[in-house]
Coordinates of C-alpha atoms in Angstrom, one line a residue:
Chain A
X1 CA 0.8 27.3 -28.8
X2 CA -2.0 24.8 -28.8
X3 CA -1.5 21.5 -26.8
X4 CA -5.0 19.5 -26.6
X5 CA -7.4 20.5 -28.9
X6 CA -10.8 19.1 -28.8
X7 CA -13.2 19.8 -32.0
X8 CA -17.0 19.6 -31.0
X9 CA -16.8 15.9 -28.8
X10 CA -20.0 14.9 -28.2
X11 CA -21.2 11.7 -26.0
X12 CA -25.0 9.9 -26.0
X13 CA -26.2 7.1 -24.4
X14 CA -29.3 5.3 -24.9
X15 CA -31.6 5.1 -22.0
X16 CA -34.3 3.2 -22.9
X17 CA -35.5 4.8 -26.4
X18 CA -34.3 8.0 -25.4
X19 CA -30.6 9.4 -26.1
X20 CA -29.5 11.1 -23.3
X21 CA -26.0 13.8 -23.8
X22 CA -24.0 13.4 -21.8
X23 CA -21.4 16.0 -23.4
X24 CA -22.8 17.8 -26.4
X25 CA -20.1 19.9 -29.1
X26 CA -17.6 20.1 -26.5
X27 CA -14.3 22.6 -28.6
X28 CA -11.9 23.9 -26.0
X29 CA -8.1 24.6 -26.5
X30 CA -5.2 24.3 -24.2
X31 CA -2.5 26.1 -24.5
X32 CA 1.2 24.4 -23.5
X33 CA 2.0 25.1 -19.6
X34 CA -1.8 26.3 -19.3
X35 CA -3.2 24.8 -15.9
X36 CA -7.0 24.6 -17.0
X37 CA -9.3 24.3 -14.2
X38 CA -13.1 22.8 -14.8
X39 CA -15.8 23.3 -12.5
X40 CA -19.0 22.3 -13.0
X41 CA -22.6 20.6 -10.3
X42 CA -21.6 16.7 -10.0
X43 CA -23.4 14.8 -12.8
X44 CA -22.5 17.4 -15.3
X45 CA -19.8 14.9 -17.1
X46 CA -16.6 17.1 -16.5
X47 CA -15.7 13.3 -15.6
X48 CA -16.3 11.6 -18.1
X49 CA -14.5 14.6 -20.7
X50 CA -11.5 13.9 -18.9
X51 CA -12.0 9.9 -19.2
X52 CA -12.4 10.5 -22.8
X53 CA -9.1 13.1 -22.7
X54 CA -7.5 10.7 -21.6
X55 CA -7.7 8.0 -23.8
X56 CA -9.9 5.8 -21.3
X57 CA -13.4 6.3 -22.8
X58 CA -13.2 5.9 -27.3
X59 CA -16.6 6.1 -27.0
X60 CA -17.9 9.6 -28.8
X61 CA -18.1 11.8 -31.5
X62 CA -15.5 14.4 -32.9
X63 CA -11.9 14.6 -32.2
X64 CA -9.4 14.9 -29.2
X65 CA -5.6 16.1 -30.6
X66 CA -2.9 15.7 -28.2
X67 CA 0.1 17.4 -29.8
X68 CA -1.9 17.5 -33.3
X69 CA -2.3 13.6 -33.4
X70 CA -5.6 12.2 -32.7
X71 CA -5.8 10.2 -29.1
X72 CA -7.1 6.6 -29.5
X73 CA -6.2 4.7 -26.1
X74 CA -4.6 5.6 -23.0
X75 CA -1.3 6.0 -22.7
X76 CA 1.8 7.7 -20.5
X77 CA 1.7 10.9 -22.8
X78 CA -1.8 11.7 -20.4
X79 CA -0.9 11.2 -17.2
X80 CA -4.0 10.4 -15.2
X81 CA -4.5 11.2 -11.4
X82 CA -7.8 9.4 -10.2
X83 CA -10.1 10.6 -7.2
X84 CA -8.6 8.0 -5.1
X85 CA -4.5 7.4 -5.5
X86 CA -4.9 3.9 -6.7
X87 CA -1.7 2.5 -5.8
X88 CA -0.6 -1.0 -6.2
X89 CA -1.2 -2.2 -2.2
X90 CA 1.5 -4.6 -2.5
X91 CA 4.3 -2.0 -4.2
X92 CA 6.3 0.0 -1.6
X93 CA 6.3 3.8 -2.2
X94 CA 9.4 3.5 -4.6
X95 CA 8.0 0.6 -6.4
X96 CA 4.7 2.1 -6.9
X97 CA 6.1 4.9 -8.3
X98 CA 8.7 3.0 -11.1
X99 CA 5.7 0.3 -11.3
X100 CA 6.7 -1.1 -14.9
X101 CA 9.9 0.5 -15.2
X102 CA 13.2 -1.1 -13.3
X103 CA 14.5 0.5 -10.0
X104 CA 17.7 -1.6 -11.1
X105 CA 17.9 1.4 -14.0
X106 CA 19.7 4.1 -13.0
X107 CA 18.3 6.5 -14.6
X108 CA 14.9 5.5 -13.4
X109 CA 16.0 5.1 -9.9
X110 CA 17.6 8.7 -9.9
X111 CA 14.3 10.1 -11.3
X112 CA 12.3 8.2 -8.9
X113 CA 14.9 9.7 -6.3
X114 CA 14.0 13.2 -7.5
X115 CA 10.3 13.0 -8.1
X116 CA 10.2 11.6 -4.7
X117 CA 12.2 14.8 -3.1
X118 CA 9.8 16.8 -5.1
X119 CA 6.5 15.3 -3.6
X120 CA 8.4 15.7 -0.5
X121 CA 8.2 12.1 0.9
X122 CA 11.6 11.3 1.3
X123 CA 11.7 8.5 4.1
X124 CA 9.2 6.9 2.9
X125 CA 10.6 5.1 0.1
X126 CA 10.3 1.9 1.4
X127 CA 6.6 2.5 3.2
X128 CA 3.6 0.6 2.5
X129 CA 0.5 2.2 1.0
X130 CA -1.1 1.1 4.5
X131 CA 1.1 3.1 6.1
X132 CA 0.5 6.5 4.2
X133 CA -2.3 9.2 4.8
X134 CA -4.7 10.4 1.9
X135 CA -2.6 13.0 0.9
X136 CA 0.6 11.7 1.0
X137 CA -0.9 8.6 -1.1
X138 CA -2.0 11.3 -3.2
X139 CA 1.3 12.4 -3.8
X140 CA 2.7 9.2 -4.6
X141 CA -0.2 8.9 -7.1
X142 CA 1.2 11.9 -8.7
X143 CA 4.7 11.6 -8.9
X144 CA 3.9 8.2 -10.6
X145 CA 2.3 10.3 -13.2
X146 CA 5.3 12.6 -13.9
X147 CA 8.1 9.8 -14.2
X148 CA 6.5 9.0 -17.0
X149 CA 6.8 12.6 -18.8
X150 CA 3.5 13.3 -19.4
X151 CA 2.6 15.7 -22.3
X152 CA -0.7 16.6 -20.2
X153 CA -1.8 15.8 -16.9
X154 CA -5.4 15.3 -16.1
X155 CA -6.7 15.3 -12.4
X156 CA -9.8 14.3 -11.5
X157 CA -11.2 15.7 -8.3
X158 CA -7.8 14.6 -6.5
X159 CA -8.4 16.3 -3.3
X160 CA -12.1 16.0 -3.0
X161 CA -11.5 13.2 0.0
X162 CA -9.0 15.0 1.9
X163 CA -9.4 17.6 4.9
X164 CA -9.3 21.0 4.2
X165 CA -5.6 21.4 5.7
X166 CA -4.5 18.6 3.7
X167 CA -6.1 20.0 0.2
X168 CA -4.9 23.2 1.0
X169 CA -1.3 22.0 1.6
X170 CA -1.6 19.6 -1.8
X171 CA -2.8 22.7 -4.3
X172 CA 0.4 24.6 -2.6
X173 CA 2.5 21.3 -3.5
X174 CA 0.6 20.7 -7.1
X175 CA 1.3 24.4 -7.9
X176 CA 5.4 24.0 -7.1
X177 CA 5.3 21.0 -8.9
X178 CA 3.4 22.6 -12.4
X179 CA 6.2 25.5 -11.4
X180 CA 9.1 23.2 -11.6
X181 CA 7.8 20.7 -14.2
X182 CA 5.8 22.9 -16.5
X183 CA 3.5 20.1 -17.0
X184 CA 0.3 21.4 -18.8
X185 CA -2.5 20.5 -16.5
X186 CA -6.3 20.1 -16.8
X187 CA -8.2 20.1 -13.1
X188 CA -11.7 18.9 -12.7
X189 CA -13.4 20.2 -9.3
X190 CA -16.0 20.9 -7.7
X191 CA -14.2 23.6 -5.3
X192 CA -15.1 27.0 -6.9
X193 CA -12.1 28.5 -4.4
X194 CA -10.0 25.6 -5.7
X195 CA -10.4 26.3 -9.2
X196 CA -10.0 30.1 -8.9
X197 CA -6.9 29.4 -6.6
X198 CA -5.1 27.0 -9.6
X199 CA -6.4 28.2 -12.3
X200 CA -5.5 30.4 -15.4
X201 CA -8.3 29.6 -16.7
X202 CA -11.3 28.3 -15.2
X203 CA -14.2 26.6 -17.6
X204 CA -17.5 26.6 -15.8
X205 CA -19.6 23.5 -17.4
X206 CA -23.2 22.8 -17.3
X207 CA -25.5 19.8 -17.0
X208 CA -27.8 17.8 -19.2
X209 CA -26.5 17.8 -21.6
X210 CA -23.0 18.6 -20.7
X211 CA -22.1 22.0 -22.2
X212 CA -19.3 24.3 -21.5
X213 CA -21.2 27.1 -20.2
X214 CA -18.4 29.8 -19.8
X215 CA -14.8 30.4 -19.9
X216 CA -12.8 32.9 -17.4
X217 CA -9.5 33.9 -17.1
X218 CA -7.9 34.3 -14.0
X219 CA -5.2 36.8 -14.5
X220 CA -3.3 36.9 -11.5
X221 CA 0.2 36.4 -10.7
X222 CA 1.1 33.3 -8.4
X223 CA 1.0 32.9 -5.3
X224 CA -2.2 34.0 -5.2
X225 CA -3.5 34.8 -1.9
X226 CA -7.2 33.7 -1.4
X227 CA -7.5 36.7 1.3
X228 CA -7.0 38.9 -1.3
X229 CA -9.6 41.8 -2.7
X230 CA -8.4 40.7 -6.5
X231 CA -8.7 37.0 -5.8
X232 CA -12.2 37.5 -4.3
X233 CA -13.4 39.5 -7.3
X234 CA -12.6 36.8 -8.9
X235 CA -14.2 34.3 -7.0
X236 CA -17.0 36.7 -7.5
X237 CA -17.3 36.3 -10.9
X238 CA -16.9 32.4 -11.2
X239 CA -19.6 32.2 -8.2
X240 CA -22.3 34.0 -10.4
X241 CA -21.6 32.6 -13.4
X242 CA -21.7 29.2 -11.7
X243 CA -25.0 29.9 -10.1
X244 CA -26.4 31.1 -13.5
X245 CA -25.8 27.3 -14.5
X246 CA -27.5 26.1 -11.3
X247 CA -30.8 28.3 -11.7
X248 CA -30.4 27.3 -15.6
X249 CA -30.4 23.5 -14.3
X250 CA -33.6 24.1 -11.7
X251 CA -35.8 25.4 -14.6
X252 CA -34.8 22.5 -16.9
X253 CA -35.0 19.8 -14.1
X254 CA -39.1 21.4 -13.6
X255 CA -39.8 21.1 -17.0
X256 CA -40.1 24.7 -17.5
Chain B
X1 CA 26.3 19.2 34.7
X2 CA 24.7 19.0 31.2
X3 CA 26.3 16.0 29.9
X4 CA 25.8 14.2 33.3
X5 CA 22.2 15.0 33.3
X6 CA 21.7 13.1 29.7
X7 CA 24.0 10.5 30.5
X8 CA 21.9 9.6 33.4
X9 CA 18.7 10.3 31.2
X10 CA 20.3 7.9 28.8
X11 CA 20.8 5.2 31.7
X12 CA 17.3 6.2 33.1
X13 CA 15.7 5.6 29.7
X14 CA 17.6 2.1 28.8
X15 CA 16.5 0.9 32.3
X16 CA 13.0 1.3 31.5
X17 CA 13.0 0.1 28.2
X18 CA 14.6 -3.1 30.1
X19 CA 11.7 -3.2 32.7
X20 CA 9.1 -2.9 29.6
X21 CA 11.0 -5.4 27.7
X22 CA 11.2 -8.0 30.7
X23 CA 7.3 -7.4 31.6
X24 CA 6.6 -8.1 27.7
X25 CA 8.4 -11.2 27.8
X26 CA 6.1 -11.8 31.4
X27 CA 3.1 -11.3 29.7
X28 CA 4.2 -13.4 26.7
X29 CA 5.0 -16.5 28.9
X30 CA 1.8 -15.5 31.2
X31 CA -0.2 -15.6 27.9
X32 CA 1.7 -19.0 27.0
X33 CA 0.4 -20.3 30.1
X34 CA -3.2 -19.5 29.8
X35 CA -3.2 -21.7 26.8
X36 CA -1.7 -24.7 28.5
X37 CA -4.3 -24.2 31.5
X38 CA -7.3 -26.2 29.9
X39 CA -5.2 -29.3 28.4
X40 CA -3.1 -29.6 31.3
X41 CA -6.3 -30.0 33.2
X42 CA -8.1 -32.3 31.0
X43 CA -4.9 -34.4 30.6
X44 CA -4.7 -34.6 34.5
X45 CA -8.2 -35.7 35.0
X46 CA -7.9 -38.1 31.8
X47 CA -5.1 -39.6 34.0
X48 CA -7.2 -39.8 37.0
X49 CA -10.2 -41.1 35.7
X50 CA -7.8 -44.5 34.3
X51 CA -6.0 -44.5 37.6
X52 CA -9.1 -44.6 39.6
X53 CA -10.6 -47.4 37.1
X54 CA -13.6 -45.4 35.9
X55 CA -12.8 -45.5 32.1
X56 CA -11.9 -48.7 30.3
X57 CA -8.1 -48.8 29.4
X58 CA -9.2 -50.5 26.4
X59 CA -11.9 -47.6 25.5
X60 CA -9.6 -44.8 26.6
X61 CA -6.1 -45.6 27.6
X62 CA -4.2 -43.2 30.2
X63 CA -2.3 -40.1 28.5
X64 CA 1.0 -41.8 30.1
X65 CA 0.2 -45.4 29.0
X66 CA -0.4 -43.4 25.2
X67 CA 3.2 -41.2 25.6
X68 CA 4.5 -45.0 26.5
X69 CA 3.5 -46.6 23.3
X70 CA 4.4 -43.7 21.3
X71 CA 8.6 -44.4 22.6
X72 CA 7.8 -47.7 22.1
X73 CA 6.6 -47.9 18.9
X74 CA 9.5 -45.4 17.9
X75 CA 12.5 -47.7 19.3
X76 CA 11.0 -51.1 18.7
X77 CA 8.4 -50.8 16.3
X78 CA 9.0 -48.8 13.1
X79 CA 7.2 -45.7 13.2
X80 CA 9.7 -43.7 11.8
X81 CA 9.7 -45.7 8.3
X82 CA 5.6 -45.6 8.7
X83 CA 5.8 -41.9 9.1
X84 CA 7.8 -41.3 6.4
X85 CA 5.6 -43.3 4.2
X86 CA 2.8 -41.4 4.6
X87 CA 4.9 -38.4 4.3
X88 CA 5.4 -38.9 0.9
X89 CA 2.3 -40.4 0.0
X90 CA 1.1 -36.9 1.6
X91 CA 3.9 -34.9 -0.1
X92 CA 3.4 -36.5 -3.4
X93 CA -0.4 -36.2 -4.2
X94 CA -0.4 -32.8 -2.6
X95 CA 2.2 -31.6 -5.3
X96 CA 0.9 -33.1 -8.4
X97 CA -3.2 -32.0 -7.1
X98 CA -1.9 -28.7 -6.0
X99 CA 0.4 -28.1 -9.2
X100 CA -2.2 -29.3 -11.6
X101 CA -5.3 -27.1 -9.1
X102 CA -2.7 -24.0 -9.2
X103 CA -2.3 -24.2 -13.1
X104 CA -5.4 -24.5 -14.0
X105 CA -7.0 -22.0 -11.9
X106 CA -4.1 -19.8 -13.4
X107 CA -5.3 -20.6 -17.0
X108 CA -9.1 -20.4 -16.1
X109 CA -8.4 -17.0 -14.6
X110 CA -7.3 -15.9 -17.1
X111 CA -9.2 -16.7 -20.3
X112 CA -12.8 -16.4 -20.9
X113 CA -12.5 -19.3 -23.4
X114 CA -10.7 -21.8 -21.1
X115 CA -13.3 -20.8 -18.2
X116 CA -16.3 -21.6 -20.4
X117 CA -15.1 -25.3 -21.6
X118 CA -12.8 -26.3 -18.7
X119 CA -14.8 -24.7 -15.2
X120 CA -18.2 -26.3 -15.6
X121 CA -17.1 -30.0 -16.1
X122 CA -14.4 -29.3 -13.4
X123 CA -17.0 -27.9 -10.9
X124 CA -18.9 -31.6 -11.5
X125 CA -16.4 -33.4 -10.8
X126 CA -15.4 -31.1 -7.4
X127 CA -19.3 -32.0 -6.1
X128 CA -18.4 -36.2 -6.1
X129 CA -16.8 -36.7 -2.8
X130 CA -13.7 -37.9 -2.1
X131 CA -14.4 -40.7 -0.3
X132 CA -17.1 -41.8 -3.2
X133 CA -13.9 -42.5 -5.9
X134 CA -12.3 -44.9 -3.5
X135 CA -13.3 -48.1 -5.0
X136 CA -13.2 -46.9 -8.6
X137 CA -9.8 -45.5 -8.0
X138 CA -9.2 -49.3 -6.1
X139 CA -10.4 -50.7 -9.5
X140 CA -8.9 -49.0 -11.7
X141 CA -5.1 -48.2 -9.7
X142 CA -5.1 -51.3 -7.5
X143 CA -3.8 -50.7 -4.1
X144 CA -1.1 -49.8 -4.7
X145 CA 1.1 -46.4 -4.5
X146 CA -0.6 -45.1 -7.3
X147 CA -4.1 -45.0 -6.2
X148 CA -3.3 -43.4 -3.0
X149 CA -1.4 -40.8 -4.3
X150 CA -4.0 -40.2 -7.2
X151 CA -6.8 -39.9 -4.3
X152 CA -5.0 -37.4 -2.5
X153 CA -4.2 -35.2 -5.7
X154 CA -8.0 -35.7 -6.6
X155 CA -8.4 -33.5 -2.7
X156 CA -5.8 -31.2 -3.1
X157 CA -7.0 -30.1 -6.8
X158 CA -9.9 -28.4 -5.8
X159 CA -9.2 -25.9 -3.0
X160 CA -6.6 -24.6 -5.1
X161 CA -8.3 -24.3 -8.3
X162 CA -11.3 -22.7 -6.7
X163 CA -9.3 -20.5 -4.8
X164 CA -6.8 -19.4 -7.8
X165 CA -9.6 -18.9 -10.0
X166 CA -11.5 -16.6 -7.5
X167 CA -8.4 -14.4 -6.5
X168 CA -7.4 -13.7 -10.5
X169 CA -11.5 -12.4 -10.6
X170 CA -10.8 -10.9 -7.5
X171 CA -8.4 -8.3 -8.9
X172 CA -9.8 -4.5 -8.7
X173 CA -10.8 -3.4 -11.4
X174 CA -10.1 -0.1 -10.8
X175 CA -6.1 -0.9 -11.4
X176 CA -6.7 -2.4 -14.5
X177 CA -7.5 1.6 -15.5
X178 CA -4.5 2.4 -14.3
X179 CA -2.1 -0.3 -15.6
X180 CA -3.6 0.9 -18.9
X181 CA -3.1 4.9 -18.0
X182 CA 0.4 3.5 -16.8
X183 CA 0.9 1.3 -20.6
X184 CA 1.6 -1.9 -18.6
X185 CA 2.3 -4.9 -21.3
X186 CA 0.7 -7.8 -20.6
X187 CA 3.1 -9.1 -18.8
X188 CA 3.9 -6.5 -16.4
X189 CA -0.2 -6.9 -15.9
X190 CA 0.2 -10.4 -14.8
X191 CA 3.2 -10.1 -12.7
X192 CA 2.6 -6.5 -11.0
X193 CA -1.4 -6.7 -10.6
X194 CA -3.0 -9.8 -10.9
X195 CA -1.1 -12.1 -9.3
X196 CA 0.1 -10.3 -6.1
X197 CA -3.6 -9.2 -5.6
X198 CA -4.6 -12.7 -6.2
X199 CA -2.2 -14.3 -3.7
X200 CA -4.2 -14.0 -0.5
X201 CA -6.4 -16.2 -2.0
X202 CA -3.7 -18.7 -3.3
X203 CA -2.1 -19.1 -0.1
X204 CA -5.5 -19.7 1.3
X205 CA -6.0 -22.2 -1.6
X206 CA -2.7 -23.6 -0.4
X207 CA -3.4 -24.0 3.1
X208 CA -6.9 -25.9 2.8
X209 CA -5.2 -28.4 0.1
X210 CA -2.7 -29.2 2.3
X211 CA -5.9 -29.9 4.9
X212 CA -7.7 -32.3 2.4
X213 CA -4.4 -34.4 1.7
X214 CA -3.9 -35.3 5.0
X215 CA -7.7 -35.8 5.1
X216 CA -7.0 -38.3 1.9
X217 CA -4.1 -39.6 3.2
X218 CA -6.4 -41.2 5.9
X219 CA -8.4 -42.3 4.1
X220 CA -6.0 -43.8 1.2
X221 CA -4.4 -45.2 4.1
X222 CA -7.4 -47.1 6.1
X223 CA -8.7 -48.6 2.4
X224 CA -5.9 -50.7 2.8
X225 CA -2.3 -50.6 2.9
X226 CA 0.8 -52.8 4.8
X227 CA 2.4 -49.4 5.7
X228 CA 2.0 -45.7 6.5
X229 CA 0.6 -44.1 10.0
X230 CA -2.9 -44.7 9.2
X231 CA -2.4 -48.7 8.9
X232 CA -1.1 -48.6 11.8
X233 CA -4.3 -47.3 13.0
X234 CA -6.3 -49.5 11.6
X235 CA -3.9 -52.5 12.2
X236 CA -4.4 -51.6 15.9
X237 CA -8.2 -51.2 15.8
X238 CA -8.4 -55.2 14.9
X239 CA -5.9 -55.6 18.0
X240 CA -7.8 -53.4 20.2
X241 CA -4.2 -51.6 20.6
X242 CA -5.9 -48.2 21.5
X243 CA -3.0 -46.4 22.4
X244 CA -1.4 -47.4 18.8
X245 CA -4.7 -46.0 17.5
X246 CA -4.1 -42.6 20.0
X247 CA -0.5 -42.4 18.6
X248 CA -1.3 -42.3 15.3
X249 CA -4.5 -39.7 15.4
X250 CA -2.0 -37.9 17.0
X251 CA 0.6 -37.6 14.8
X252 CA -1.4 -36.3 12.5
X253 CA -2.8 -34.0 14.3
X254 CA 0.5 -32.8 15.0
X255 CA 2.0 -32.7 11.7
X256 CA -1.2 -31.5 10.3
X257 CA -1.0 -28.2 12.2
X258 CA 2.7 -27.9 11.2
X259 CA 2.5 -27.6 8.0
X260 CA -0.4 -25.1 7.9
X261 CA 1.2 -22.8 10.1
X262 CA 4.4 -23.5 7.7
X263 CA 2.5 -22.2 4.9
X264 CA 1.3 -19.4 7.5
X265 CA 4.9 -18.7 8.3
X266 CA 4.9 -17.8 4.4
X267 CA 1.9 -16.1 4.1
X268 CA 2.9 -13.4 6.9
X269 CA 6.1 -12.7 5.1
X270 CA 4.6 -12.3 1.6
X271 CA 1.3 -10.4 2.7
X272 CA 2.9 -7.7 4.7
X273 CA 1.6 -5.5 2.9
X274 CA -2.0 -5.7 3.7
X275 CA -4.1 -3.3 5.7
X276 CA -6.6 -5.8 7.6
X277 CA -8.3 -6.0 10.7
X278 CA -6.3 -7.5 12.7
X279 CA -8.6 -8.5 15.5

């Protein structure tokens, strides 16, 4: 059961006289539920495809479907979580959460309650951005997301800026949360262990022009264990494949 | 045993809390008195120097003979009615400059259009000083009330605007992408993003136009008037009534630095939120 469909999206900019892809005949699928992971070297627009995913960036050729209808603007059915957690400074944890929708709702306040328990920040409620670390801002960032029922949730590189502890502890709390919500996600990173580790599928992309290079499925039951001889093989395979790109990118970049 | 133990834990713990809290209060009144050390010591020698005849009482009258004048002037004279006066002079300009600043910063801010044919005409006028209007505003106004009050608001327009306008630009733009992920109308865009983020820099807007209209007032005051703190000043200066002329630089010193840390009162409540350096 197809969720996000996207039909041969292809992005240019003109540099001077020259067009320049940044994505070229992009078609992927994602199944409801799926948690798609994207890898790809930095500069390879897995960025900018979720931008455009997302309803931020109209700016290309072909066609994104959400739920069969083409996406034209932003909007709560794609939930966005950005590298940074971009919270209103001035909002307490609560309030950044509800943001535009009423605390004095009850329903929103009870599922503000929840999605708080969920993200595990309870006593925090009333806390200051200031007064949060990375990850737990992170968090916040995320359950903001979810109160608003997202159809799809795009992450870009949300753990990039945190310590390895701290990213490790936030995949654990991202994978309960896509357990308990069954929120379909998409996950671009630059972490080959953290795309394996999420994953059911992991897309490995390339560079100039932005292609999808190769598609593997991860077919192992969660929790996964990253110690383990299947989870390695894995690894493994997404490594080589990933370095194929990279020696593909070295010859192109010398003008071979 | 046990209980005893924590009980006198408990009593151990209270009684240092006590001691920490009574040495923070030390410190407090220790820091207090640091900052009293240097006027107390110019005041004394100020004192000293008139006693001993060295400085003119005309020049520079004693701190006492000044604190004398100031009762004085408040039993027998009218400085109360005087103060008020220029109270509202103050009060009054500062509103309809800061309303008028505040509003059309606001509009400015907001609209490409408005910024285009309002800022550049309004950034003319801002360069002509003050003090360069007085005898058109004299002119045109008279001396009366409403030239006064007009001169002030002409001050306290400009802070505010400047300020308003640069705050609204201010805004990250990296929450506008998320008010849009997040569907905010545009409402909810002006009242949950731009103008929180933008009211550091209104308060600070606030605070300097409340500056410039007792810097007005003066000057509204001195180009002629029958009442108000600053005729009183320069009533004196034809007298050679020094102290008058100390009483009245003082008031507003004093009332100038109330109502900025007034608006600073404010400005820690609503700004809580920020993550600054704190020095």
């Amino acid at each position: 059961m197809t969720l996000l469909e996207l039909n041969h999206l292809t992005k240019t900019f003109s540099k001077g006289r020259e067009k320049v892809h940044v994505l070229k005949d992009i078609s992927l699928n994602v199944k409801r539920g799926e948690f798609l992971t994207i890898i790809g070297p930095s500069g390879c627009g897995k960025s900018t495809l979720l931008k455009a995913i997302a309803g931020l960036d109209t700016d290309y050729e072909g066609d994104i479907r959400l739920d069969g209808e083409i996406i034209t603007s932003a909007s709560v059915h794609q939930g966005f979580i950005f590298q940074e957690p971009r919270l209103f400074p001035w909002l307490t944890v609560e309030k950044n959460i509800a943001a535009n929708l009423s605390l004095k709702d009850e329903k929103v306040q009870a599922e503000v309650k929840k999605l708080i328990k969920l993200v595990r920040l309870e006593g925090f409620e009333r806390a200051y951005p200031k007064e949060l670390s990375g990850g737990m801002a992170q968090r916040v960032a995320i359950a903001r997301a979810l109160l608003r029922k997202p159809k799809i949730l795009l992450l870009d590189e949300p753990f990039g800026a945190l310590d390895a502890f701290t990213r490790s502890h936030m995949q654990e709390a991202l994978l309960d949360i896509w357990k308990e919500e069954k929120t379909t996600m998409v996950f671009v990173t630059h972490d080959i262990d953290e795309a394996v580790y999420l994953g059911n599928k992991v897309m490995i992309m390339s560079s100039r022009p932005g292609t999808i290079q190769k598609a593997v499925t991860i077919d192992l039951p969660f929790p996964r264990k990253k110690t383990t001889k299947l989870f390695q093989d894995y690894r493994q395979k997404v490594m080589g494949e990933f370095e194929k790109v990279e020696e593909l990118e070295l010859v192109n970049s010398a003008g071979i | 045993m046990h209980n005893h133990t924590t009980v006198s834990l408990n009593k151990l713990k209270s009684g240092k809390e006590e001691a920490a809290g009574r040495r923070r209060e030390l410190t407090n009144i220790g820091l207090l008195l640091k900052g009293f050390i240097l006027p107390v010591m110019i005041l004394v020698l100020w004192e000293l120097t008139g006693v001993l005849g060295i400085i003119s009482e005309t020049l520079l009258p004693r701190p006492s003979i000044i604190f004398f004048t100031f009762i004085d002037l408040l039993t027998t004279g009218n400085l109360a009615d005087h103060f008020q006066i220029s109270l509202l002079r103050a009060l009054g300009g500062f509103l309809l400059g800061g309303t008028l600043g505040l509003l059309a910063g606001l509009a400015v801010g907001f609209n490409k259009n408005v910024e285009d044919t309002l800022d550049p005409t309004l950034q003319m006028l801002r360069t002509i000083p003050t003090l360069a209007v007085i005898p058109l505003f004299i002119l045109w106004f008279g001396f009366g009330e409403l030239s006064k009050i007009l001169l002030i608001a002409k001050g306290a327009f400009f802070p505010l605007y400047v300020n308003t306008f640069l705050g609204i630009r201010g805004v990250d733009s990296r929450l506008f992408s998320v008010a849009k992920v997040l569907e905010f109308n545009r409402w909810k865009q002006i009242t949950l993003l731009i103008l929180p983020a933008a009211l550091p820099n209104i308060l600070l807007g606030l605070r300097l136009s409340l500056g410039v209209a007792w810097l007005a007032l003066v000057a509204a005051e001195l180009m002629g008037s029958s009442q108000g703190v600053g005729y009183l000043i320069m009533d004196a200066r034809q007298f050679s009534q020094t102290s008058v002329v100390f009483v009245g630089i003082i008031i507003f010193a004093v009332f100038g630095k109330l109502s900025d840390s007034f608006v600073r009162v404010f400005e820690r409540k609503l700004l809580k939120w920020q993550d600054n350096f704190q020095g």
